[in-house]
PDB file of C-alpha atoms in Angstrom:
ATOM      1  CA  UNK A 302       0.000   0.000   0.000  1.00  0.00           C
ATOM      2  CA  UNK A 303       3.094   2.534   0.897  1.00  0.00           C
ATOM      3  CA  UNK A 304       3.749   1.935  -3.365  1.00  0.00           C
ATOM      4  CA  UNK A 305       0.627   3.056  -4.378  1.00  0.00           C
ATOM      5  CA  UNK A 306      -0.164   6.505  -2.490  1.00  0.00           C
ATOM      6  CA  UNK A 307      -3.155   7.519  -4.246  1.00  0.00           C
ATOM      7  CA  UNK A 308      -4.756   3.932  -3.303  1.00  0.00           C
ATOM      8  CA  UNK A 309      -3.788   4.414   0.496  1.00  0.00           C
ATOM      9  CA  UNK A 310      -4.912   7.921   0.234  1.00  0.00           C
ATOM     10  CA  UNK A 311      -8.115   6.267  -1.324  1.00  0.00           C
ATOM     11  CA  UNK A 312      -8.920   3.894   1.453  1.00  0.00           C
ATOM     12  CA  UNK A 313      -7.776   6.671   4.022  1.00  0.00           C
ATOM     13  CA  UNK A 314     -10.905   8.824   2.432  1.00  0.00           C
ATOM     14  CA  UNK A 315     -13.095   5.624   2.602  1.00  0.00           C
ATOM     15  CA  UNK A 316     -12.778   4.974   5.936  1.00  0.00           C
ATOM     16  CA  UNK A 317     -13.132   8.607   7.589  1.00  0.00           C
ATOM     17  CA  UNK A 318     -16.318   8.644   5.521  1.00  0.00           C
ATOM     18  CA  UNK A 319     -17.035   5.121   7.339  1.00  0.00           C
ATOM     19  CA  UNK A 320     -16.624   6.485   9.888  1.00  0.00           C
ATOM     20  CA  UNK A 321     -18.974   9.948   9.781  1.00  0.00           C
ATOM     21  CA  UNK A 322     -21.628   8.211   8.361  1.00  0.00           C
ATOM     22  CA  UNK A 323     -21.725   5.787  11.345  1.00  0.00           C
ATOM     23  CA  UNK A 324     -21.827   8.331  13.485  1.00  0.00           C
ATOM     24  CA  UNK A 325     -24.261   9.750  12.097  1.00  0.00           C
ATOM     25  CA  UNK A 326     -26.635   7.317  11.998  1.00  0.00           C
ATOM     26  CA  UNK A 327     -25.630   6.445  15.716  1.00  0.00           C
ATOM     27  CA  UNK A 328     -26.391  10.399  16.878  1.00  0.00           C
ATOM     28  CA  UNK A 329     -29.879   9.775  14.753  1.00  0.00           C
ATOM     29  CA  UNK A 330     -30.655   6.521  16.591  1.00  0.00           C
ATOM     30  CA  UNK A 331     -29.553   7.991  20.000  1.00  0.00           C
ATOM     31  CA  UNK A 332     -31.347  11.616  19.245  1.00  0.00           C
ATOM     32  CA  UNK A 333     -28.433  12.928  19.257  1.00  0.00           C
ATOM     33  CA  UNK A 334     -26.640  15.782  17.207  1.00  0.00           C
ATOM     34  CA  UNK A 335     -23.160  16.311  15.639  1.00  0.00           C
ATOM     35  CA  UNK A 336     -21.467  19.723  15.688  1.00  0.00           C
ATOM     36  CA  UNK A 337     -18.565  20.276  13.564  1.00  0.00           C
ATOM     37  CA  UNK A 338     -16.457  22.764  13.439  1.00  0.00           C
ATOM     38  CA  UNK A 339     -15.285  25.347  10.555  1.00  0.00           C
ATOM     39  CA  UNK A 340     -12.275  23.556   8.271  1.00  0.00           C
ATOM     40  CA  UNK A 341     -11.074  26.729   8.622  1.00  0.00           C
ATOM     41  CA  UNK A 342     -11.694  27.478  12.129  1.00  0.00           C
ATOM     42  CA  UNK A 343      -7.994  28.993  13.735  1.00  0.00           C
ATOM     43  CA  UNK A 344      -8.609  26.270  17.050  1.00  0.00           C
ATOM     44  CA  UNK A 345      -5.039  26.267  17.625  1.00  0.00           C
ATOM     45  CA  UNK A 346      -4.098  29.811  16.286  1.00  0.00           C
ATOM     46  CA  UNK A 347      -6.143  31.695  18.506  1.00  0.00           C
ATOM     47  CA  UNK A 348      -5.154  31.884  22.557  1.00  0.00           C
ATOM     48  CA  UNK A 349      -7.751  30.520  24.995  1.00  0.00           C
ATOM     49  CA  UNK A 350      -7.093  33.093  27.435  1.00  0.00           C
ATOM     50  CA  UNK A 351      -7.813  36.602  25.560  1.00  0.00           C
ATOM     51  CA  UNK A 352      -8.720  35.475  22.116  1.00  0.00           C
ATOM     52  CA  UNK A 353      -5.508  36.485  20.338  1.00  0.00           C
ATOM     53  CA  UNK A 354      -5.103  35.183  16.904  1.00  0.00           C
ATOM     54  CA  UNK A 355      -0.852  34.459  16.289  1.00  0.00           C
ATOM     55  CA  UNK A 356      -1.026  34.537  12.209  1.00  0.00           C
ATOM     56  CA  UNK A 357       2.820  32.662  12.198  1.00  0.00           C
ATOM     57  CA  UNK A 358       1.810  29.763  13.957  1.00  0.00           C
ATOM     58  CA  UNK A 359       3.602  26.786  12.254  1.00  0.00           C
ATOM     59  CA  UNK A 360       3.035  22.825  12.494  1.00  0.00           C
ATOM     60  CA  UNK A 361       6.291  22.772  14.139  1.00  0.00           C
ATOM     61  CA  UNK A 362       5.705  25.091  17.309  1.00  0.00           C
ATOM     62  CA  UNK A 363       4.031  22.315  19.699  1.00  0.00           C
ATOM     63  CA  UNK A 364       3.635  24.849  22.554  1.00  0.00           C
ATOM     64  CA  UNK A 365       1.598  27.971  22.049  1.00  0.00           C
ATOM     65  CA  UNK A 366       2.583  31.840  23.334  1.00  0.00           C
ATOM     66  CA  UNK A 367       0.613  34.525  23.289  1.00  0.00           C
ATOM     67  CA  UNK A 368       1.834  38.148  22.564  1.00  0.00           C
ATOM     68  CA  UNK A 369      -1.013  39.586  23.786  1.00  0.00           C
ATOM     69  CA  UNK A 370      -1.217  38.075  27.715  1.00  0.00           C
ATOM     70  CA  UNK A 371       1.912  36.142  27.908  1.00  0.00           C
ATOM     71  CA  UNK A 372       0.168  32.572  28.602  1.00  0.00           C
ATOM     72  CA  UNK A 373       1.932  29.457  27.592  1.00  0.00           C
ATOM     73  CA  UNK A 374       0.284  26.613  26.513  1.00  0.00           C
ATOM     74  CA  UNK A 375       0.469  23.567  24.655  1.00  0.00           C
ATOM     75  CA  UNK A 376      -0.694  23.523  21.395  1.00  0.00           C
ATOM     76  CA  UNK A 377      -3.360  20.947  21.168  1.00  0.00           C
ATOM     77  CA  UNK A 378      -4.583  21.516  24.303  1.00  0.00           C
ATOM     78  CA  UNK A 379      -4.946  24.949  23.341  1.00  0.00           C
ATOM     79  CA  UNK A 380      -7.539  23.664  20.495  1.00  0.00           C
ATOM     80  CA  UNK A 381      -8.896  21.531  21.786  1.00  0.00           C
ATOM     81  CA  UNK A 382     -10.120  24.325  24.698  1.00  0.00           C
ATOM     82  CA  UNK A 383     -10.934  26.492  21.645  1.00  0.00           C
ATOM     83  CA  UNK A 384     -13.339  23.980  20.276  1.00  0.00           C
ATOM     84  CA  UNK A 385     -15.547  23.428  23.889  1.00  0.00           C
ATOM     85  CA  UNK A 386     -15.538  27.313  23.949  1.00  0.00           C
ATOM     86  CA  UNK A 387     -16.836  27.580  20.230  1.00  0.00           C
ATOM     87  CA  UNK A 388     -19.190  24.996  19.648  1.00  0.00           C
ATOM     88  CA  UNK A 389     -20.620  24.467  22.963  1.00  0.00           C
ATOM     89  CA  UNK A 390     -20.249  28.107  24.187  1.00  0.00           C
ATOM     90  CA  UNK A 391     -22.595  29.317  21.309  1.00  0.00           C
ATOM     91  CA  UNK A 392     -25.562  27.242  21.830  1.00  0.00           C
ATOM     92  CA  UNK A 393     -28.515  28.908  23.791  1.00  0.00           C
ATOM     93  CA  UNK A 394     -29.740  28.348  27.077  1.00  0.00           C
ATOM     94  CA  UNK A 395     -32.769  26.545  27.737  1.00  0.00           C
ATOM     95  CA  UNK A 396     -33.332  27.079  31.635  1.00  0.00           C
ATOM     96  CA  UNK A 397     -35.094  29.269  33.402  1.00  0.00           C
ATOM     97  CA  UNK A 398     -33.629  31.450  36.430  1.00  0.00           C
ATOM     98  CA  UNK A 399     -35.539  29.194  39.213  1.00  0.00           C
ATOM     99  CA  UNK A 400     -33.249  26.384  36.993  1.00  0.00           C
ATOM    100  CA  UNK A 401     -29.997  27.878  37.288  1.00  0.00           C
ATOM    101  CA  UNK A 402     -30.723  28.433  41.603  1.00  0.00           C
ATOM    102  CA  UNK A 403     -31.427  25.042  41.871  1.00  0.00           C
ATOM    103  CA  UNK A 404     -28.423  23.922  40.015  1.00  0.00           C
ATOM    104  CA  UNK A 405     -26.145  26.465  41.371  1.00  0.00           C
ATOM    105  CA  UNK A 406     -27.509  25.491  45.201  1.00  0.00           C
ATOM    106  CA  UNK A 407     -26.975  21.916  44.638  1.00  0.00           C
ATOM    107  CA  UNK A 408     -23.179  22.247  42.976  1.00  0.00           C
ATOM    108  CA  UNK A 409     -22.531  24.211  46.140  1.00  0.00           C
ATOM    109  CA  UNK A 410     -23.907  21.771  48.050  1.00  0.00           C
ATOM    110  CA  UNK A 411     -21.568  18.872  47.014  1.00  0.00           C
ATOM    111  CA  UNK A 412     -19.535  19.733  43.834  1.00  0.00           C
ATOM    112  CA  UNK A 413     -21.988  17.741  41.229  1.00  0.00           C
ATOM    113  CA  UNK A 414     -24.461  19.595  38.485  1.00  0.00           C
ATOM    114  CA  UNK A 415     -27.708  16.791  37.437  1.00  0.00           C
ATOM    115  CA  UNK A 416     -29.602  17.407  34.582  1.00  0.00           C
ATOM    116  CA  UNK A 417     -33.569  17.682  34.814  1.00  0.00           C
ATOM    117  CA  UNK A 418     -34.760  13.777  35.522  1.00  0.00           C
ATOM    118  CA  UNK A 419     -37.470  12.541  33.340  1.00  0.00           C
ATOM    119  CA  UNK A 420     -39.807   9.988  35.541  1.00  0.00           C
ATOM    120  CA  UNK A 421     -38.498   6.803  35.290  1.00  0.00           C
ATOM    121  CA  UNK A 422     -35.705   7.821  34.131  1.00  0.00           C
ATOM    122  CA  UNK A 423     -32.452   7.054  36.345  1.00  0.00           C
ATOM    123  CA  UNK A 424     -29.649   9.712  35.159  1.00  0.00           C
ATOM    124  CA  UNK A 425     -26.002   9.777  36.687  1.00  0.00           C
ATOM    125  CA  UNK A 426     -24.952  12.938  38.293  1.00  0.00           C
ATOM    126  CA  UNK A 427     -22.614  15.124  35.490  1.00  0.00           C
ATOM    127  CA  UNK A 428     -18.917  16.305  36.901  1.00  0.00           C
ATOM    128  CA  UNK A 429     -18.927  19.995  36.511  1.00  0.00           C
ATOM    129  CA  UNK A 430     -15.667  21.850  35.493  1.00  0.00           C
ATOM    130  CA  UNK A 431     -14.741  24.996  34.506  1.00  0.00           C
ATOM    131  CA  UNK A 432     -12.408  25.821  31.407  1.00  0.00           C
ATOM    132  CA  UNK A 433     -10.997  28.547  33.388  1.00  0.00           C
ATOM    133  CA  UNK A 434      -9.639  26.243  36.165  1.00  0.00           C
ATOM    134  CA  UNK A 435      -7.891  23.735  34.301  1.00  0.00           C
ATOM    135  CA  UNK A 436      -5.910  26.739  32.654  1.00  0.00           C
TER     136      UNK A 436
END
C-alpha cells in the first residue's frame, strides 16, 4: 500500500467517511446531534485566554505563546479548549432562572451539576468543570 499513495490515500478517504456516516446514523438513533467545526476554524491559532489570533503559527511550534497576555500553553490543548468554547459556548440556554438556583444550590452543596430527571428515568450525576480552572 506505501507503493501506491493515491490507493492508500483512497482507502484513508473511505474509511473517515465510514466512519462519519456511522456516526451519524448512531447520533440519529440515539437523538443525538453532531457539531462540527469550521475547516477553517484557527482552534489552535487563537489563545484561549484573551482570544488572540498568532497569524505565524507553524506545524512545528508544539507549545503555544501569546503576545497579547503572555500565557503558555500547549498547542493541542490549546484547540482543543478552543473547540468546547466555540461549539458548545454558542448554543442557547434553555433554563429558566428558578433552573440555574437550583443547580447552582446543589453544585454548592456537594460539587456535582444533574440534569432535569425525566420519571423513570435514572440519570447519573454530570462532573462539573470549569475551562478557566484547568488553565
Amino acid at each position: 500500500m506505501l507503493k501506491n499513495s493515491k490507493l492508500a490515500k483512497a482507502l484513508s478517504d473511505v474509511s473517515i467517511s465510514a466512519f462519519n456516516t456511522l456516526l451519524g446514523y448512531k447520533a440519529k438513533y440515539y437523538d443525538r446531534e453532531i457539531k462540527r467545526a469550521d475547516a477553517f476554524y484557527p482552534s489552535s491559532k487563537t489563545c484561549s485566554g484573551c482570544g488572540n489570533v498568532k497569524k505565524d503559527l507553524t506545524l512545528s511550534d508544539r507549545v503555544y505563546h501569546c503576545g497579547a497576555c503572555g500565557m503558555a500553553v500547549d498547542r493541542d490543548f490549546n484547540a482543543s479548549v478552543n473547540l468546547v468554547k466555540h461549539l458548545v459556548g454558542g448554543v442557547p440556554t434553555e433554563f429558566t432562572p428558578a433552573d440555574m438556583t437550583a443547580l447552582l444550590s446543589c453544585f454548592a452543596k456537594n460539587g456535582l451539576v444533574t440534569s432535569m430527571v425525566e420519571t423513570g428515568i435514572q440519570q447519573k450525576p454530570l462532573k462539573f468543570f470549569s475551562i478557566d480552572r484547568i488553565l
